[in-house]
Amino acid sequence: MPPNPCCPPRLALGLPISAVTFASAVGLLHAPWWWMGVQELVNPVMTSFAYIGGVVLLARAPRTARAIGRLAPAGRMAASNYIGQSIVLMVLYTGYGFALADGVPPAGVVGLALLTYAAQLALSAWWLRDHRYGPVEWVLRAVTYLRVPPWRNADHVPTKVG
């Protein structure tokens, strides 16, 4: 019998723990002193699965599937984007670059983060048109499999300039 997609085991554990925490918070029952520790252990798992579940639901919905699909290239190059984002934001905010850490208001920080992410989405889609993996993913795959993977897509046709 296949597992019920509505209620995976993590939810079967996490939901009752969260329900007891909620009931304790509103005074319906008195949870033991250690209960908040249990809740704190469950929180990251519950949050992760809520995000994953939300993205899956949006990806399957006809109205939002196309927009969610535009995020796929960034996901395929997650390690490259992580390193790239770290470098860009380090250059922006630390003394190694422009040292903007104390000079940018919170709304500006959010704006720069969104601009950086939008640029990464565009660069990831552009890169993956000709390459099978992101640069960091390519190195990780080479190290993992102890062989050099193909650098470009199999159907890549170089174009001549000039």
mmCIF file of C-alpha atoms in Angstrom:
data_model
loop_
_atom_site.group_PDB
_atom_site.id
_atom_site.type_symbol
_atom_site.label_atom_id
_atom_site.label_comp_id
_atom_site.label_asym_id
_atom_site.label_seq_id
_atom_site.Cartn_x
_atom_site.Cartn_y
_atom_site.Cartn_z
ATOM 1 C CA MET A 1 0.000 0.000 0.000
ATOM 2 C CA PRO A 2 1.558 3.368 -1.016
ATOM 3 C CA PRO A 3 2.074 5.981 1.679
ATOM 4 C CA ASN A 4 -0.687 8.523 2.097
ATOM 5 C CA PRO A 5 0.586 11.772 0.484
ATOM 6 C CA CYS A 6 -1.729 13.754 2.744
ATOM 7 C CA CYS A 7 -0.057 12.757 5.961
ATOM 8 C CA PRO A 8 3.607 11.707 5.773
ATOM 9 C CA PRO A 9 5.203 10.313 8.954
ATOM 10 C CA ARG A 10 6.838 13.663 9.776
ATOM 11 C CA LEU A 11 3.445 15.331 9.960
ATOM 12 C CA ALA A 12 2.081 12.449 12.011
ATOM 13 C CA LEU A 13 4.759 13.269 14.576
ATOM 14 C CA GLY A 14 4.971 17.043 14.186
ATOM 15 C CA LEU A 15 1.304 17.989 14.145
ATOM 16 C CA PRO A 16 0.428 16.406 17.518
ATOM 17 C CA ILE A 17 3.508 17.984 19.113
ATOM 18 C CA SER A 18 2.534 21.385 17.731
ATOM 19 C CA ALA A 19 -1.085 20.862 18.792
ATOM 20 C CA VAL A 20 -0.037 20.156 22.394
ATOM 21 C CA THR A 21 2.245 23.219 22.347
ATOM 22 C CA PHE A 22 -0.621 25.371 21.057
ATOM 23 C CA ALA A 23 -3.063 23.960 23.610
ATOM 24 C CA SER A 24 -0.557 24.662 26.366
ATOM 25 C CA ALA A 25 0.014 28.210 25.119
ATOM 26 C CA VAL A 26 -3.701 29.054 25.177
ATOM 27 C CA GLY A 27 -4.202 27.419 28.588
ATOM 28 C CA LEU A 28 -6.182 24.353 27.532
ATOM 29 C CA LEU A 29 -3.642 22.036 29.160
ATOM 30 C CA HIS A 30 -0.375 22.186 31.042
ATOM 31 C CA ALA A 31 2.518 20.632 29.133
ATOM 32 C CA PRO A 32 5.566 19.371 31.080
ATOM 33 C CA TRP A 33 8.544 21.697 31.468
ATOM 34 C CA TRP A 34 10.570 19.860 28.801
ATOM 35 C CA TRP A 35 7.843 20.066 26.148
ATOM 36 C CA MET A 36 9.172 23.279 24.580
ATOM 37 C CA GLY A 37 12.480 21.483 23.980
ATOM 38 C CA VAL A 38 10.635 18.781 22.053
ATOM 39 C CA GLN A 39 8.823 21.481 20.067
ATOM 40 C CA GLU A 40 12.133 23.179 19.242
ATOM 41 C CA LEU A 41 13.509 19.883 17.909
ATOM 42 C CA VAL A 42 10.481 19.429 15.655
ATOM 43 C CA ASN A 43 10.320 23.032 14.370
ATOM 44 C CA PRO A 44 13.040 22.799 11.670
ATOM 45 C CA VAL A 45 11.565 19.604 10.252
ATOM 46 C CA MET A 46 8.030 20.989 10.238
ATOM 47 C CA THR A 47 9.158 24.252 8.650
ATOM 48 C CA SER A 48 11.183 22.487 5.957
ATOM 49 C CA PHE A 49 8.297 20.254 5.016
ATOM 50 C CA ALA A 50 5.875 23.177 5.013
ATOM 51 C CA TYR A 51 8.089 25.001 2.497
ATOM 52 C CA ILE A 52 8.561 21.874 0.392
ATOM 53 C CA GLY A 53 4.837 21.116 0.494
ATOM 54 C CA GLY A 54 3.994 24.687 -0.468
ATOM 55 C CA VAL A 55 6.341 24.662 -3.451
ATOM 56 C CA VAL A 56 5.015 21.269 -4.596
ATOM 57 C CA LEU A 57 1.412 22.503 -4.365
ATOM 58 C CA LEU A 58 2.276 25.678 -6.296
ATOM 59 C CA ALA A 59 4.172 23.664 -8.921
ATOM 60 C CA ARG A 60 1.157 21.422 -9.487
ATOM 61 C CA ALA A 61 -1.419 24.218 -9.633
ATOM 62 C CA PRO A 62 -2.157 25.230 -13.227
ATOM 63 C CA ARG A 63 -2.040 28.961 -12.465
ATOM 64 C CA THR A 64 1.345 28.959 -10.717
ATOM 65 C CA ALA A 65 3.211 26.014 -12.256
ATOM 66 C CA ARG A 66 4.861 28.085 -14.972
ATOM 67 C CA ALA A 67 6.105 30.735 -12.536
ATOM 68 C CA ILE A 68 7.454 28.099 -10.135
ATOM 69 C CA GLY A 69 9.102 26.338 -13.082
ATOM 70 C CA ARG A 70 11.172 29.467 -13.690
ATOM 71 C CA LEU A 71 12.904 28.807 -10.359
ATOM 72 C CA ALA A 72 14.167 25.391 -11.512
ATOM 73 C CA PRO A 73 17.450 26.562 -13.096
ATOM 74 C CA ALA A 74 18.494 28.227 -9.831
ATOM 75 C CA GLY A 75 17.684 24.992 -8.013
ATOM 76 C CA ARG A 76 19.749 22.953 -10.455
ATOM 77 C CA MET A 77 22.676 25.266 -9.742
ATOM 78 C CA ALA A 78 22.087 25.665 -5.993
ATOM 79 C CA ALA A 79 25.722 25.264 -4.934
ATOM 80 C CA SER A 80 27.009 27.637 -7.633
ATOM 81 C CA ASN A 81 24.339 30.174 -6.706
ATOM 82 C CA TYR A 82 25.147 29.852 -3.006
ATOM 83 C CA ILE A 83 28.837 30.532 -3.626
ATOM 84 C CA GLY A 84 28.046 33.308 -6.103
ATOM 85 C CA GLN A 85 25.597 34.985 -3.748
ATOM 86 C CA SER A 86 28.104 34.779 -0.909
ATOM 87 C CA ILE A 87 30.764 36.459 -3.041
ATOM 88 C CA VAL A 88 28.446 39.204 -4.335
ATOM 89 C CA LEU A 89 27.084 40.062 -0.892
ATOM 90 C CA MET A 90 30.549 39.889 0.682
ATOM 91 C CA VAL A 91 31.808 42.403 -1.876
ATOM 92 C CA LEU A 92 28.806 44.657 -1.248
ATOM 93 C CA TYR A 93 28.762 44.602 2.543
ATOM 94 C CA THR A 94 32.269 43.900 3.876
ATOM 95 C CA GLY A 95 35.524 45.820 3.883
ATOM 96 C CA TYR A 96 36.817 43.583 1.088
ATOM 97 C CA GLY A 97 34.526 45.497 -1.243
ATOM 98 C CA PHE A 98 32.224 48.463 -0.812
ATOM 99 C CA ALA A 99 31.727 48.159 2.990
ATOM 100 C CA LEU A 100 28.011 49.007 2.816
ATOM 101 C CA ALA A 101 27.089 47.013 5.928
ATOM 102 C CA ASP A 102 26.078 50.019 8.016
ATOM 103 C CA GLY A 103 25.115 52.316 5.169
ATOM 104 C CA VAL A 104 22.187 50.513 3.576
ATOM 105 C CA PRO A 105 18.717 50.818 5.158
ATOM 106 C CA PRO A 106 16.708 47.590 5.691
ATOM 107 C CA ALA A 107 14.566 48.160 2.604
ATOM 108 C CA GLY A 108 17.743 48.584 0.566
ATOM 109 C CA VAL A 109 19.125 45.317 1.917
ATOM 110 C CA VAL A 110 15.936 43.533 0.857
ATOM 111 C CA GLY A 111 16.103 45.234 -2.536
ATOM 112 C CA LEU A 112 19.729 44.198 -3.067
ATOM 113 C CA ALA A 113 18.905 40.632 -2.037
ATOM 114 C CA LEU A 114 15.977 40.469 -4.482
ATOM 115 C CA LEU A 115 18.082 42.003 -7.245
ATOM 116 C CA THR A 116 20.864 39.482 -6.584
ATOM 117 C CA TYR A 117 18.378 36.593 -6.674
ATOM 118 C CA ALA A 118 16.756 37.859 -9.884
ATOM 119 C CA ALA A 119 20.192 38.111 -11.499
ATOM 120 C CA GLN A 120 20.971 34.560 -10.355
ATOM 121 C CA LEU A 121 17.718 33.266 -11.859
ATOM 122 C CA ALA A 122 18.554 34.866 -15.206
ATOM 123 C CA LEU A 123 22.203 33.735 -15.159
ATOM 124 C CA SER A 124 21.238 30.186 -14.155
ATOM 125 C CA ALA A 125 18.752 29.874 -17.025
ATOM 126 C CA TRP A 126 21.328 31.301 -19.452
ATOM 127 C CA TRP A 127 24.105 28.996 -18.216
ATOM 128 C CA LEU A 128 21.994 25.838 -18.320
ATOM 129 C CA ARG A 129 21.055 26.393 -21.963
ATOM 130 C CA ASP A 130 24.568 25.279 -22.920
ATOM 131 C CA HIS A 131 25.803 23.393 -19.839
ATOM 132 C CA ARG A 132 24.521 20.341 -18.081
ATOM 133 C CA TYR A 133 25.613 21.445 -14.595
ATOM 134 C CA GLY A 134 26.587 24.617 -12.804
ATOM 135 C CA PRO A 135 30.342 25.169 -12.361
ATOM 136 C CA VAL A 136 30.404 24.130 -8.699
ATOM 137 C CA GLU A 137 28.078 21.195 -9.364
ATOM 138 C CA TRP A 138 30.364 20.087 -12.194
ATOM 139 C CA VAL A 139 33.405 20.061 -9.861
ATOM 140 C CA LEU A 140 31.460 18.244 -7.132
ATOM 141 C CA ARG A 141 30.283 15.632 -9.632
ATOM 142 C CA ALA A 142 33.848 15.141 -10.924
ATOM 143 C CA VAL A 143 35.161 14.652 -7.389
ATOM 144 C CA THR A 144 32.281 12.387 -6.378
ATOM 145 C CA TYR A 145 32.462 10.078 -9.407
ATOM 146 C CA LEU A 146 36.244 10.348 -9.897
ATOM 147 C CA ARG A 147 35.822 11.160 -13.573
ATOM 148 C CA VAL A 148 35.361 14.316 -15.603
ATOM 149 C CA PRO A 149 31.716 14.821 -16.576
ATOM 150 C CA PRO A 150 30.801 16.500 -19.863
ATOM 151 C CA TRP A 151 31.121 20.266 -19.616
ATOM 152 C CA ARG A 152 28.437 21.145 -22.169
ATOM 153 C CA ASN A 153 25.050 19.682 -22.995
ATOM 154 C CA ALA A 154 25.160 16.825 -25.472
ATOM 155 C CA ASP A 155 22.991 18.784 -27.923
ATOM 156 C CA HIS A 156 25.120 21.946 -27.692
ATOM 157 C CA VAL A 157 26.067 23.328 -31.075
ATOM 158 C CA PRO A 158 28.731 26.029 -30.904
ATOM 159 C CA THR A 159 27.973 29.121 -32.900
ATOM 160 C CA LYS A 160 30.595 30.985 -34.877
ATOM 161 C CA VAL A 161 30.993 34.676 -34.304
ATOM 162 C CA GLY A 162 32.015 36.872 -37.234
#
